[in-house]
Structures are given as structure tokens and as C-alpha cells.
Amino acid sequence: MAQAVNNAVSRSENLAIEAGTGVGKSMAYLVPLVLAAQKNKMTVGVATKTNTLLDQLINKELPLLKKVYGVSYAPLKGFTHYPCNRKVERLVAAGPRIITFKNQEINQAPALASLLSFVDQSDFDDMDGLKLDYRALPRYSITTKSSECLRRKCPFFGRSCFVHGAREEAQRCDVVVTNHSLLFWDVRFEGGLLPPIRYWIIDEAHGAEDEARRAFSTTVSSDAIQNLARRMTFDSPRYNVFLRAERAIEVTEEAKTLFESMIRKAQIAASAFGIAAQEFCLAAKDLLFFDERSKRNSYEYFDLWLNDDIRASETFSGVKFAAKGLYETLEKAISAARDIVAYLESIEVTSSEQREIALVALELKELYVALETIFFTSASNQVYSVRLNRTKDRFNEIFTAQPLDVGQNLNETFYQETNSVIYTSATLSVDGKFDSFEQAVGLNESEVSRGITLQIDSSYDFDNHMQVYVPSDMPEPADPQYLEKLQELLIALHIAQQGSLLTLFTNRREMEKCFEVVNPQIKKENLRLVCQKWGVSVKGLRDDFLKDEHLSLFALKSFWEGFDAPGSTLRGVVIPKLPFGLPTDPLSCERGARDDRAWSHYSLPAAVIDVKQAVGRLIRSANDEGIVVLADARLISKYYGRKFLNSLPSKSVSIIPCEDIIKEVAHKYLHD
């Protein structure tokens, strides 16, 4: 793998490598990357899907390479991982308060003291290692978002700022380690978030398409619009930026009349915006008319694909009319806010209030562009949708325009600005082929995105350490008897193996129904089972699972990947249903409308990759062993079942009745 990476970097080629568990891919790509950086006196980049892997590279692998090669490196995370000195200054000025959190009074003073100590003693570190009571100091109150950052208008901009100071430090390093999110946002906005880097390793690359699509999407949120309107129209200087500026900013008598008239003009524009914002949020609710599924389920939210028929409907015309009204108020509001900022600059007045008005102007401009993109343009590479809240008095709808083919976006931007992009993951291929991944990220779609693929098998003995079972007598998931049969299988499996099972569901309701039936039965055998219910901490569940070797867990999507439980803590993974995406998902709907074989081209490969990720939770070291139970009869009855089985790391697959599976598992447990 190291040789392949070295060749790609030295020849400025793109590459996709699937490297199985145990290959040691982090060192395999870091060594040639570090050598290239030092030889050519340039900065190279590594982007990970999770900050967990980012921290591992920074705290484990790169320090070892620093000892050998003297490599310099720096981590870069998103804005919300660093304290914002402007917000911290405001907290200090206000002083610590007693706040109420879930009927409990909490003093902010200890948390504020810890934060100030961190700010004083840290250079440009992120806060992820800081043990802060976020109940006392919510994260949003001490960090900023990219859209909120005042940049050069902020008194702390430059090396006094954690975010921008960290970026300046990174420019002088050999290796910058960041995450997919920050990388693709930087690509979308043509730089500014990361140093200019022309050689990238993208690890955990199976998640690259989704993160790139998020970065290239545009949203309009009713909630955000209402918050923005409140900051401009609220009848209190504490919340209204214009009232606060009028009271706090001191200008000469000569300038006072003009300044006050500009504030009045801004307030008039803000009032018009506030009225239009309310009308838009009310109109968005009318789209509930298209919610035909509301009689069938009670989920709070649902996603509506805004296809050509809906966009041509009378109901959507009403929403578009309200959006146009909102859009037309924005020009005056933006102009009025900018005039205040420019005028104060011209008379050399700077203040936090002036900077807040500049920020409001920026947010108004972003809303202006987003409304234009979603409601008043129609691009062939866009999928339009809205997430609606079924609660009629809650206005938090989110309109989205997302790329249909994000690979096209990457060809127009990312590959044009890079010499070599190397994707790697343990799960990129489907049935030994990379076609789906290449299409997803736009590889080989143009001259600049030409690349090769490489598959490297794991060094672990999966065939002898992982036994895969497919029950031959399970009903298909749509069968009314399926759930009852699944519950019987889960009870028997837990008892036969005496716990240490991770069961990964695709549906919360089915998981909870199974838990209600399974838990009492295995409790009688003195076995513990926990369930990822609403509001339960994912981190808490992970910690509990790792502590108790016999504990079993029913979990959802957050445990399908990135969860490591080596050794006897985890001895079995059960997947009740193949994880096909919802057919009502707007992206799937758009693909289906344009491609008769969209399900085979997109949904099927995505489900195979998800299963490979889930199965990968079981064997995390050379000595690990256990069972995988795939309890979906479609693996036997449907043509695509072979694609799933062929993509598994183990070829030890038994298709036998449930009763025989239980006998084999119990026999193995007794003899181990």
C-alpha cells in the first residue's frame, strides 16, 4: 500500500485503495506522504471522516514519525471545536450567572474558570479534550460557526484567534490533518478554511460522497429565518442589534443625526423583513398538504421531494410567492445594515455592536443567495426537497437544494486544484468492483480526475475467525410473521452465546418492539441487554458495552461504523434487515425519476457498503473471532443476495435453519 501511495504522489495521480482491517493503512499512507512533503518542501493533507481517527493520527502515528523524520504536523477542525474569544469576552463582561438546566440550578463560575484557564494556557488547541460542563456553558455560547465569524472585522482576528491562529500555524507544517467536512467546505468556497494543499489522503473514504454532498448543498431554514428576524426586530436592546448599537455606540453630536436616521432606516427594513419572514414560515406549512404518509406513521418530521409536479402546484406557488416577498425585503435590509457599518468605519468608530451588524448583513446576504438558489433557479444537477414538521404550530421547516451528482461538483472544483487525491477505506468495493465508488466521487469522469484502484486484503484470518450465518427458514421482512420469528431467534442467540452480541437495526420501532420481548426472556438467564432508546447517550452505551464482557446491545445507525470493541467484549454481530435507504428519500426519488435502474446503481451498493462496515465491527485484531448473523431472507431469495455475501471478508458462510445456527453457537460457546 505504501508503494502504491508513493507512486501516486510522485506521479501526481489519483488513487482509490480498499485496505482490509489489519493492513496498517494509516502508516502505509503517512510514510510516503511525509517523505514527499519534506523532499518537496510542501504541505500535504489527510482528511478523516471522524474526529476520533483525526485525534488518533495526531496523538499516536504522527508523533512516532516526528521521532524518525522530524515531521511537523497540525490538526484543523471545524469552527465549533475552538473557543471564540469574542464570545468569551462577552461572557466575562456579563459575569457568571446561575442558570436552570432541567429544573436544576447550575452556577456558571466553575465552568467559566476552566474555560478561561484553557484560553490562557493554550496556543491554538481545540476544546475536544477539555472537560467542560456544557450544561453551564452551552457550546454555542463559547464557539462560533463559519457563517458567524466576523473575520477581519473581529478584534481578535489573526494570531489572537484560536481558529485563524490554528490555520496560520498549519500553513507552516508538513502535514495538516482535518476532517471530511472541513475539507469539502473549503473546496466549495474555494479556500479560506485550509491552507492551499495539492496532495490529499482521504481516509474513511466510504463517507466522502455524503460529506461532499452536504458541503455543496444549500439550505433555507424557517428556524434560522425567525432567529434572524428576532435579532433585528425584538423590542429590547438585549436582543435587537440596531437598538443595542443606537444605545451603546457613542458618536459626536455632528454625526448623531445621520447615525440615528440610518438606524431608523434599518429598523424599517428589518420590520418589513420580519413580517415577510412570518408569512414565509406560515406558507411553508401549507406543504403538509402533500403528506400522504401522516396517516401511516407518527414521526415528527418527514422529507418531501419537491419534484416538477409539486413545484408547479398551486400550493407551492403560494410558498414561492411568500419566498419572493421575503427575497424582496432582503436587498433593503442588507443595504441598511451595510450602510451603518460603512458609516461607522468612515468616522473611525469600532465596537462589538458594529461587528454584530456586519454579521447580520452577512447572514442576510447568505439567505438572499439561498432563496434564489432554491426558489428562483432550476439547475439540472440539483435535487430540491423540504423537511417538514408535522406539528402545525412548530415552524422549523428546512428547504434544501443538494447536488444530484456531487462527483460533477468535485470535477469542477476539487480535482482541478489538486495534483493527487488518494481515497482509502476498508470498504470501497462491491463484489470486488469499485464502479459505484468511482461514480460517487467523480473519479475517471474527466482528465483531471483520472485514477486507478487497488484492493488489498486484510492480513487477518477472517475465514477461520468469522463464521457467517444466514437463516434459511426466516420469513422475508415484509411477512407478518417476520418480527415474531426474529424475536425468537434473538432470544435463542443471546442465551446460546451468553451475551456479547451487537444487534444492528435499521428501524427504531422494530428495535424497541424486539427489546420489549427479548429483554425479559434473557433477563431470566441473568443476561444484560441495553437498547439505544431516545435520549440515551451513545457515548454512555459504548462505554458500558466495553466495560461488561457479557453485555449485549440493540443499536441503530451510530453503531454501524466507527465502533471498536476488540476481544471478547464483542463476539457476535446480528443484522436483522439489509440497510436499504428509504425509497421516499428525495435523492432516491430524483435518481429513480432519471434512471430506471437507480436502485441497482445507488441503493444496492450503499447497502452493501453499510453491511461491510457493520460486519467490520467484529474483528478488530488478529486474535478476535466471532459470529455474524444476517437474518434477512432476501440474501437467499433475491438475485442481489450474492453481492452482499461475496463482499464479506469471510468466505465461511452457512445457510442453515435457525435451530441449527443456535446449536452451533451453543456448542462453540461451551467448547471455548
XYZ file of C-alpha atoms in Angstrom:
672
model
C 0.000 0.000 0.000
C 2.832 2.393 0.865
C 4.403 1.735 -2.536
C 1.105 2.446 -4.308
C 0.670 5.729 -2.387
C 4.281 6.699 -3.114
C 3.775 6.054 -6.832
C 0.541 8.063 -6.930
C 2.106 11.046 -5.137
C 5.312 11.017 -7.192
C 3.364 10.772 -10.467
C 0.596 13.194 -9.377
C -2.084 10.541 -9.917
C -5.419 9.850 -8.211
C -5.891 6.529 -6.446
C -8.589 4.582 -4.556
C -7.369 1.816 -2.214
C -9.535 -0.632 -0.312
C -7.339 -1.919 2.516
C -8.838 -4.539 4.813
C -8.663 -4.432 8.607
C -5.157 -5.079 9.881
C -3.263 -3.747 6.837
C -1.995 -0.787 8.864
C -3.197 1.753 6.339
C -2.509 4.849 8.465
C 1.261 4.288 8.459
C 1.109 2.976 4.887
C -0.080 6.348 3.596
C 1.622 8.607 6.157
C 5.210 7.487 5.494
C 5.267 8.223 1.724
C 3.214 11.378 2.282
C 5.637 12.697 4.926
C 8.665 11.924 2.741
C 7.085 13.736 -0.226
C 6.251 16.769 1.943
C 9.808 17.071 3.260
C 11.513 16.374 -0.062
C 9.443 18.975 -1.925
C 9.076 21.457 0.972
C 5.281 21.479 0.687
C 2.262 20.926 2.913
C 0.225 17.752 2.389
C -3.183 16.875 3.838
C -5.039 13.991 5.460
C -8.821 14.160 5.840
C -10.717 11.710 8.064
C -14.442 11.108 8.422
C -14.361 11.203 12.225
C -12.500 13.366 14.705
C -11.722 10.114 16.575
C -9.379 8.991 13.790
C -8.075 12.553 13.432
C -7.081 12.555 17.120
C -5.516 9.094 16.755
C -3.285 10.277 13.896
C -2.266 13.397 15.813
C -1.638 11.630 19.130
C -0.301 8.257 18.009
C 1.042 7.812 14.462
C 2.418 11.287 13.709
C 4.389 11.608 16.985
C 6.191 8.361 16.025
C 7.023 9.767 12.591
C 8.203 13.003 14.200
C 10.821 10.994 16.122
C 12.054 9.318 12.930
C 11.725 12.052 10.300
C 11.262 15.240 12.324
C 7.927 15.805 10.617
C 5.832 18.799 11.674
C 2.044 18.475 11.747
C -1.112 20.236 12.877
C -4.769 19.301 13.341
C -7.504 21.528 11.926
C -11.141 21.054 12.913
C -14.320 22.998 12.292
C -15.064 26.354 13.930
C -17.226 24.849 16.672
C -14.265 22.902 18.104
C -12.443 26.079 19.175
C -13.382 28.791 21.701
C -14.329 32.142 20.160
C -12.510 34.916 22.045
C -15.176 37.445 21.098
C -17.890 35.322 22.743
C -15.662 34.501 25.721
C -15.038 38.236 26.241
C -18.793 38.842 26.220
C -19.307 36.083 28.836
C -16.627 37.568 31.067
C -18.152 41.050 30.775
C -21.594 39.687 31.727
C -20.123 37.701 34.634
C -21.071 34.168 35.741
C -24.778 33.508 36.211
C -26.935 30.838 37.807
C -28.755 29.057 35.009
C -31.527 26.486 35.104
C -30.996 23.210 33.258
C -33.757 20.589 33.505
C -35.063 22.075 36.764
C -31.549 22.102 38.210
C -29.704 25.319 39.108
C -26.113 25.408 37.855
C -23.501 28.046 38.646
C -21.520 29.072 35.582
C -18.491 30.186 37.625
C -16.548 26.851 37.748
C -17.068 26.171 34.025
C -16.125 29.747 33.135
C -12.963 29.483 35.266
C -11.971 26.259 33.452
C -12.616 27.867 30.078
C -10.561 30.966 30.911
C -7.709 28.793 32.162
C -7.785 26.846 28.886
C -7.827 30.044 26.805
C -4.921 31.473 28.800
C -2.731 28.355 28.708
C -3.454 27.007 25.205
C -1.981 28.204 21.954
C -4.409 27.094 19.258
C -5.721 23.821 20.704
C -9.251 22.601 20.119
C -11.571 22.073 23.089
C -12.301 18.389 22.494
C -10.045 17.305 25.360
C -11.393 19.955 27.744
C -13.710 18.548 30.412
C -16.190 21.400 30.443
C -19.707 21.399 31.879
C -21.634 22.274 28.744
C -24.847 22.492 30.745
C -23.436 25.620 32.361
C -21.784 26.939 29.192
C -23.567 25.595 26.095
C -21.178 25.055 23.215
C -22.933 27.624 21.003
C -22.291 30.305 23.649
C -18.496 29.892 23.539
C -17.841 28.886 19.910
C -18.757 30.393 16.569
C -19.795 28.989 13.203
C -18.092 29.832 9.932
C -21.136 31.894 8.940
C -20.962 33.840 12.238
C -17.226 34.573 12.163
C -16.501 38.289 11.653
C -13.005 37.531 10.353
C -11.114 40.794 9.724
C -13.791 42.829 11.479
C -13.121 40.913 14.713
C -10.625 42.488 17.169
C -9.160 39.018 17.835
C -8.616 38.141 14.166
C -5.189 36.693 13.385
C -2.930 35.030 15.904
C -5.153 36.051 18.833
C -7.909 33.839 17.389
C -7.923 30.096 18.041
C -9.449 29.227 14.663
C -7.411 31.519 12.430
C -4.276 31.142 14.547
C -4.503 27.358 14.120
C -4.858 27.816 10.363
C -1.825 30.102 10.229
C 0.213 27.539 12.194
C -0.917 24.767 9.845
C 0.431 26.583 6.791
C 3.970 26.115 8.120
C 3.602 22.352 8.762
C 4.458 19.323 6.652
C 1.146 17.576 7.340
C -2.298 19.023 8.050
C -4.893 16.607 9.441
C -8.529 17.641 9.141
C -11.958 16.081 8.616
C -14.067 15.499 5.501
C -16.492 18.242 6.454
C -13.885 20.993 6.654
C -12.120 19.768 3.511
C -15.230 19.826 1.324
C -16.492 23.138 2.721
C -13.085 24.563 1.840
C -13.460 23.108 -1.670
C -16.920 24.605 -2.104
C -15.850 28.095 -1.044
C -12.578 27.962 -2.990
C -10.272 28.085 0.005
C -10.015 30.210 3.114
C -10.619 27.442 5.641
C -7.495 25.342 4.947
C -4.003 26.039 3.608
C -3.623 25.509 -0.160
C -2.838 21.764 -0.400
C -2.411 19.843 -3.654
C -1.834 16.328 -2.272
C -4.609 14.762 -0.201
C -5.216 11.440 1.525
C -8.934 10.930 2.245
C -9.238 8.183 4.852
C -12.573 6.530 5.784
C -13.429 7.443 2.192
C -16.670 5.440 2.124
C -18.203 8.538 3.756
C -16.699 11.079 1.340
C -19.677 11.296 -1.033
C -22.206 12.113 1.711
C -19.966 14.741 3.313
C -19.187 16.361 -0.038
C -22.904 16.470 -0.868
C -23.639 18.180 2.470
C -20.945 20.777 1.784
C -22.290 21.546 -1.705
C -25.915 21.775 -0.522
C -27.857 24.983 0.085
C -30.495 25.283 2.812
C -33.160 27.728 3.932
C -34.403 27.117 7.466
C -37.597 28.609 8.928
C -35.985 28.441 12.355
C -32.893 30.370 11.242
C -35.048 32.977 9.461
C -37.099 33.557 12.607
C -33.972 33.868 14.769
C -32.500 36.390 12.342
C -35.752 38.388 12.337
C -35.821 38.439 16.155
C -32.262 39.801 16.306
C -33.372 42.686 14.079
C -36.893 43.439 15.374
C -37.099 42.405 19.049
C -38.241 45.290 21.240
C -35.255 45.012 23.562
C -31.644 46.222 23.199
C -30.506 42.911 24.677
C -31.620 41.077 21.514
C -32.045 43.795 18.839
C -28.684 44.658 17.249
C -29.902 48.033 15.972
C -31.343 49.164 19.311
C -28.191 47.991 21.077
C -25.999 49.892 18.607
C -28.054 53.054 18.975
C -27.685 52.980 22.761
C -24.117 51.713 23.062
C -22.235 53.442 20.242
C -21.096 56.953 21.086
C -20.768 59.355 18.169
C -20.222 63.106 18.033
C -23.203 65.491 18.039
C -22.393 66.267 14.432
C -22.688 62.598 13.447
C -25.582 61.737 15.736
C -28.450 62.885 13.491
C -27.233 60.927 10.464
C -26.420 57.864 12.584
C -29.893 57.831 14.157
C -31.570 58.238 10.767
C -29.589 55.262 9.464
C -30.710 53.207 12.483
C -34.349 54.194 11.768
C -33.957 53.173 8.119
C -32.511 49.811 9.196
C -35.364 49.246 11.653
C -37.963 49.952 8.963
C -36.252 47.482 6.615
C -35.983 44.964 9.475
C -39.691 45.315 10.258
C -40.598 44.566 6.630
C -38.255 41.587 6.698
C -39.825 40.338 9.956
C -43.351 40.464 8.506
C -42.252 38.706 5.307
C -40.366 36.090 7.362
C -43.513 35.268 9.329
C -45.566 34.962 6.133
C -42.958 32.670 4.575
C -42.836 30.363 7.616
C -46.653 30.128 7.644
C -46.780 29.425 3.898
C -44.175 26.641 4.213
C -46.589 24.769 6.497
C -49.066 24.525 3.610
C -46.817 21.866 2.084
C -48.174 19.457 4.726
C -50.968 19.059 2.165
C -48.672 16.625 0.339
C -48.027 14.487 3.424
C -49.887 11.331 2.420
C -47.878 9.271 4.895
C -49.108 11.050 8.005
C -51.916 8.521 8.440
C -49.432 5.669 8.381
C -46.856 6.862 10.897
C -46.399 9.470 13.570
C -42.809 10.571 13.075
C -42.435 14.273 13.798
C -40.550 15.043 10.586
C -40.780 13.872 7.018
C -38.857 14.741 3.857
C -40.823 15.861 0.812
C -39.245 15.654 -2.636
C -40.074 18.874 -4.465
C -40.464 17.327 -7.910
C -41.669 19.161 -11.008
C -45.337 18.377 -10.239
C -45.157 19.796 -6.722
C -43.138 22.834 -7.838
C -45.845 23.528 -10.459
C -48.696 23.150 -7.922
C -50.837 25.950 -6.554
C -49.680 25.142 -3.010
C -46.007 25.515 -3.881
C -46.786 28.677 -5.844
C -48.064 30.152 -2.589
C -44.800 29.240 -0.836
C -42.793 30.655 -3.734
C -44.825 33.884 -3.624
C -44.031 34.221 0.096
C -40.355 33.455 -0.632
C -40.353 36.225 -3.260
C -41.810 38.646 -0.729
C -39.073 37.721 1.734
C -36.430 37.911 -1.009
C -37.505 41.427 -1.981
C -37.191 42.752 1.601
C -33.619 41.495 1.848
C -31.996 43.993 -0.516
C -33.117 46.958 1.618
C -32.207 45.209 4.877
C -28.728 44.265 3.602
C -28.140 47.772 2.257
C -29.281 49.442 5.501
C -27.052 47.224 7.669
C -24.038 47.710 5.410
C -24.570 51.495 5.352
C -24.369 51.608 9.168
C -21.151 49.576 9.208
C -19.563 51.667 6.439
C -20.582 54.941 8.080
C -19.136 53.960 11.459
C -15.921 52.886 9.733
C -15.742 56.237 7.918
C -15.881 58.129 11.219
C -13.426 55.633 12.750
C -15.833 54.123 15.267
C -15.324 50.435 16.021
C -17.316 48.418 18.528
C -18.730 44.963 19.120
C -22.189 46.306 18.119
C -20.828 47.454 14.763
C -19.345 43.998 14.194
C -22.651 42.338 15.088
C -24.449 44.450 12.481
C -21.798 43.396 9.948
C -22.526 39.785 10.850
C -26.290 40.321 10.392
C -25.615 41.814 6.955
C -23.569 38.729 6.058
C -26.327 36.340 7.202
C -28.945 38.333 5.262
C -26.810 38.087 2.123
C -26.417 34.318 2.576
C -30.202 33.982 2.923
C -30.671 36.097 -0.228
C -28.422 33.747 -2.244
C -30.025 30.612 -0.739
C -33.585 31.766 -1.553
C -32.505 32.487 -5.130
C -30.901 29.031 -5.466
C -33.853 27.071 -4.063
C -36.888 29.020 -5.308
C -35.885 31.030 -8.364
C -33.427 28.855 -10.284
C -33.732 25.335 -11.665
C -30.425 23.537 -12.178
C -30.225 20.093 -13.773
C -27.754 18.820 -11.148
C -29.928 19.816 -8.163
C -32.394 17.849 -6.033
C -34.964 20.034 -4.258
C -36.673 18.980 -1.037
C -38.123 20.216 2.240
C -38.081 18.653 5.687
C -41.472 19.368 7.245
C -42.505 19.239 10.873
C -45.913 17.629 11.280
C -46.576 19.699 14.425
C -48.656 22.522 12.988
C -47.583 25.229 15.453
C -43.833 24.496 15.127
C -42.120 26.383 12.332
C -38.797 24.703 11.698
C -39.054 23.599 8.064
C -35.790 23.212 6.134
C -35.684 23.650 2.336
C -32.663 22.093 0.613
C -31.049 22.079 -2.816
C -28.467 19.287 -2.953
C -26.310 18.028 -5.838
C -27.676 15.011 -7.681
C -24.159 14.050 -8.780
C -21.619 15.506 -6.357
C -18.860 13.891 -8.427
C -19.628 16.548 -11.047
C -19.031 19.275 -8.441
C -15.733 17.688 -7.419
C -14.596 17.528 -11.057
C -15.336 21.230 -11.477
C -13.519 22.218 -8.271
C -11.504 19.723 -6.219
C -9.641 17.762 -8.893
C -8.891 20.964 -10.806
C -6.952 22.315 -7.816
C -5.128 19.138 -6.725
C -2.291 17.039 -8.130
C -3.125 13.799 -6.318
C -6.166 12.636 -4.310
C -5.847 9.234 -2.644
C -9.006 7.672 -1.209
C -8.749 4.776 1.222
C -11.072 2.720 3.413
C -11.701 -0.874 4.436
C -14.997 -0.688 2.483
C -14.946 0.813 -1.008
C -15.693 -2.115 -3.335
C -18.905 -4.012 -4.010
C -18.391 -7.615 -5.106
C -14.764 -6.774 -5.880
C -15.559 -3.743 -8.079
C -15.020 -0.014 -7.459
C -17.541 1.244 -10.048
C -20.016 2.650 -7.518
C -17.364 4.469 -5.515
C -15.716 5.940 -8.607
C -19.068 7.264 -9.807
C -19.906 8.634 -6.357
C -16.794 10.811 -6.063
C -16.383 11.552 -9.786
C -13.199 9.564 -10.413
C -12.422 8.973 -14.107
C -15.099 11.402 -15.263
C -12.603 13.891 -16.709
C -8.927 14.268 -17.496
C -8.152 15.794 -14.080
C -9.991 13.042 -12.168
C -8.349 10.066 -13.859
C -7.339 7.473 -11.283
C -6.626 3.820 -10.608
C -7.932 1.398 -7.980
C -6.256 -1.157 -5.755
C -7.715 -3.806 -3.441
C -5.530 -5.115 -0.601
C -6.897 -7.962 1.505
C -6.683 -8.000 5.279
C -3.827 -9.851 6.933
C -6.340 -11.343 9.403
C -7.640 -14.901 9.027
C -11.308 -13.995 8.539
C -12.299 -17.386 7.132
C -11.318 -19.141 10.360
C -12.201 -16.331 12.790
C -15.555 -15.129 11.433
C -18.438 -17.540 10.893
C -21.327 -16.017 8.931
C -24.823 -17.487 9.307
C -27.829 -16.828 7.075
C -31.004 -18.479 8.467
C -32.676 -20.473 5.707
C -36.094 -20.535 7.390
C -36.649 -16.844 8.219
C -39.669 -15.127 6.634
C -38.881 -12.087 4.476
C -39.053 -8.719 6.303
C -42.409 -7.826 4.717
C -44.003 -11.050 6.043
C -46.328 -10.509 9.073
C -44.564 -13.399 10.857
C -41.103 -11.861 10.442
C -40.912 -9.865 13.680
C -42.065 -12.737 15.875
C -39.570 -15.122 14.251
C -36.788 -12.554 14.659
C -37.580 -12.152 18.353
C -37.397 -15.927 18.850
C -34.040 -16.053 17.053
C -32.602 -13.176 19.110
C -33.675 -14.753 22.413
C -32.112 -18.080 21.476
C -28.894 -16.476 20.182
C -28.323 -14.419 23.334
C -28.850 -17.444 25.551
C -26.701 -19.737 23.376
C -23.754 -17.344 23.354
C -24.365 -15.871 26.828
C -24.349 -12.295 25.591
C -21.649 -10.166 23.937
C -23.915 -9.588 20.925
C -24.392 -6.351 18.991
C -27.678 -6.282 17.067
C -27.837 -3.504 14.477
C -31.308 -2.345 13.452
C -32.410 -0.080 10.616
C -35.720 0.868 12.255
C -36.203 2.313 15.751
C -39.719 0.921 16.231
C -38.717 -2.615 15.316
C -35.748 -2.352 17.650
C -37.904 -1.222 20.559
C -40.552 -3.902 19.887
C -37.846 -6.571 19.863
C -36.334 -5.190 23.057
C -39.701 -5.351 24.848
C -39.983 -9.071 24.054
C -36.331 -10.197 24.142
C -35.104 -8.410 27.264
C -37.460 -10.073 29.820
C -36.651 -13.526 28.425
C -32.868 -13.230 28.555
C -33.051 -11.448 31.920
C -34.276 -14.755 33.328
C -30.899 -16.173 32.260
C -29.107 -13.387 34.179
C -28.002 -11.711 30.961
C -27.941 -7.939 30.431
C -29.293 -6.257 27.327
C -29.448 -2.490 26.717
C -31.179 -0.573 23.951
C -30.387 2.697 22.177
C -33.646 4.434 23.084
C -34.492 8.108 22.553
C -32.300 10.416 24.629
C -29.844 7.703 25.698
C -26.209 8.800 25.399
C -24.410 6.979 22.569
C -21.091 7.512 24.348
C -22.568 6.080 27.566
C -23.774 2.970 25.728
C -20.364 2.480 24.114
C -18.566 2.835 27.444
C -20.939 0.388 29.171
C -20.561 -2.154 26.370
C -16.763 -2.029 26.551
C -16.751 -2.469 30.345
C -19.021 -5.535 30.533
C -17.903 -8.582 28.521
C -21.351 -10.205 28.647
C -23.442 -7.105 27.956
C -25.439 -7.096 24.704
C -26.718 -4.085 22.825
C -29.577 -3.255 20.442
C -28.429 -0.243 18.419
C -29.089 1.941 15.397
C -27.015 3.708 12.719
C -24.469 5.310 15.087
C -23.069 1.833 15.858
C -22.863 0.546 12.278
C -19.398 2.049 11.846
C -16.592 3.601 13.875
C -17.303 1.431 16.926
C -14.341 -0.652 18.115
C -14.837 -3.378 20.715
C -11.845 -5.730 20.398
C -11.523 -9.042 22.196
C -14.272 -10.966 23.940
C -16.322 -7.807 24.593
C -17.918 -8.369 21.189
C -18.344 -11.942 19.966
C -21.267 -11.579 17.600
C -22.960 -9.112 15.235
C -26.577 -9.587 14.184
C -28.136 -7.658 11.282
C -31.904 -8.286 11.167
C -32.530 -6.364 7.910
C -30.430 -5.273 4.969
C -29.992 -1.484 5.320
C -31.619 -0.228 2.145
C -32.339 3.505 2.147
C -35.881 4.844 2.257
C -37.481 4.832 -1.199
C -39.134 8.156 -0.259
C -35.778 9.861 0.313
C -35.710 12.886 -2.067
C -32.316 11.949 -3.541
C -33.536 8.387 -4.243
C -36.743 9.748 -5.770
C -34.834 12.071 -8.097
C -32.464 9.308 -9.127
C -35.386 6.973 -9.762
C -37.094 9.547 -11.976
C -33.968 9.860 -14.131
C -32.672 6.278 -14.109
C -34.796 3.118 -14.451
C -32.038 1.126 -12.716
C -31.333 3.693 -9.998
C -31.959 1.212 -7.188
C -29.273 -1.147 -8.526
C -26.901 1.694 -9.299
C -27.162 3.533 -5.949
C -29.264 1.963 -3.173
C -27.878 -1.561 -3.542
C -24.148 -0.604 -3.465
C -24.757 1.736 -0.500
C -26.432 -1.083 1.443
C -23.552 -3.471 0.671
C -21.028 -0.927 1.984
C -23.118 -0.424 5.151
C -23.182 -4.189 5.784
C -19.421 -4.409 5.229
C -18.952 -1.607 7.764
C -21.246 -3.298 10.289
C -19.596 -6.706 9.903
C -16.254 -4.964 10.310
C -17.114 -4.180 13.950
C -16.460 -7.839 14.849
C -12.797 -8.479 14.009
C -10.591 -5.593 15.190
C -7.381 -7.508 15.945
C -5.623 -10.663 14.718
C -6.938 -12.714 17.671
C -10.586 -11.607 17.553
C -13.211 -14.127 16.499
C -16.973 -14.426 16.490
C -20.170 -14.881 14.534
C -22.215 -12.759 12.141
C -25.918 -13.494 11.683
C -27.615 -11.922 8.657
C -31.285 -12.578 9.339
C -32.695 -11.250 6.063
C -34.175 -13.950 3.800
C -33.652 -11.733 0.739
C -29.991 -12.795 0.837
C -31.266 -16.185 -0.367
C -34.368 -15.307 -2.356
C -33.166 -12.268 -4.339
C -30.591 -12.034 -7.113
C -28.630 -9.367 -5.236
C -28.052 -11.535 -2.156
C -24.863 -12.916 -3.689
C -23.419 -9.363 -3.968
C -23.679 -8.974 -0.190
C -22.189 -12.395 0.573
C -19.371 -12.013 -1.957
C -18.427 -8.670 -0.428
C -17.956 -10.042 3.097
C -14.377 -10.524 4.373
C -15.121 -14.114 5.407
C -15.985 -16.883 2.979
C -17.197 -19.130 5.839
C -20.909 -18.713 5.160
C -23.508 -21.229 6.331
C -27.098 -21.050 5.070
C -28.910 -23.285 7.565
C -32.125 -23.271 9.673
C -32.315 -21.132 12.821
C -32.334 -24.221 15.040
C -29.008 -25.416 13.601
C -27.461 -21.962 13.994
C -28.365 -21.965 17.691
C -26.928 -25.457 18.170
C -23.617 -24.486 16.529
C -23.335 -21.237 18.519
C -24.105 -23.000 21.825
C -21.611 -25.773 21.028
C -18.896 -23.252 20.193
C -19.561 -21.272 23.407
C -19.345 -24.405 25.582
C -16.084 -25.547 23.966
C -14.471 -22.100 24.072
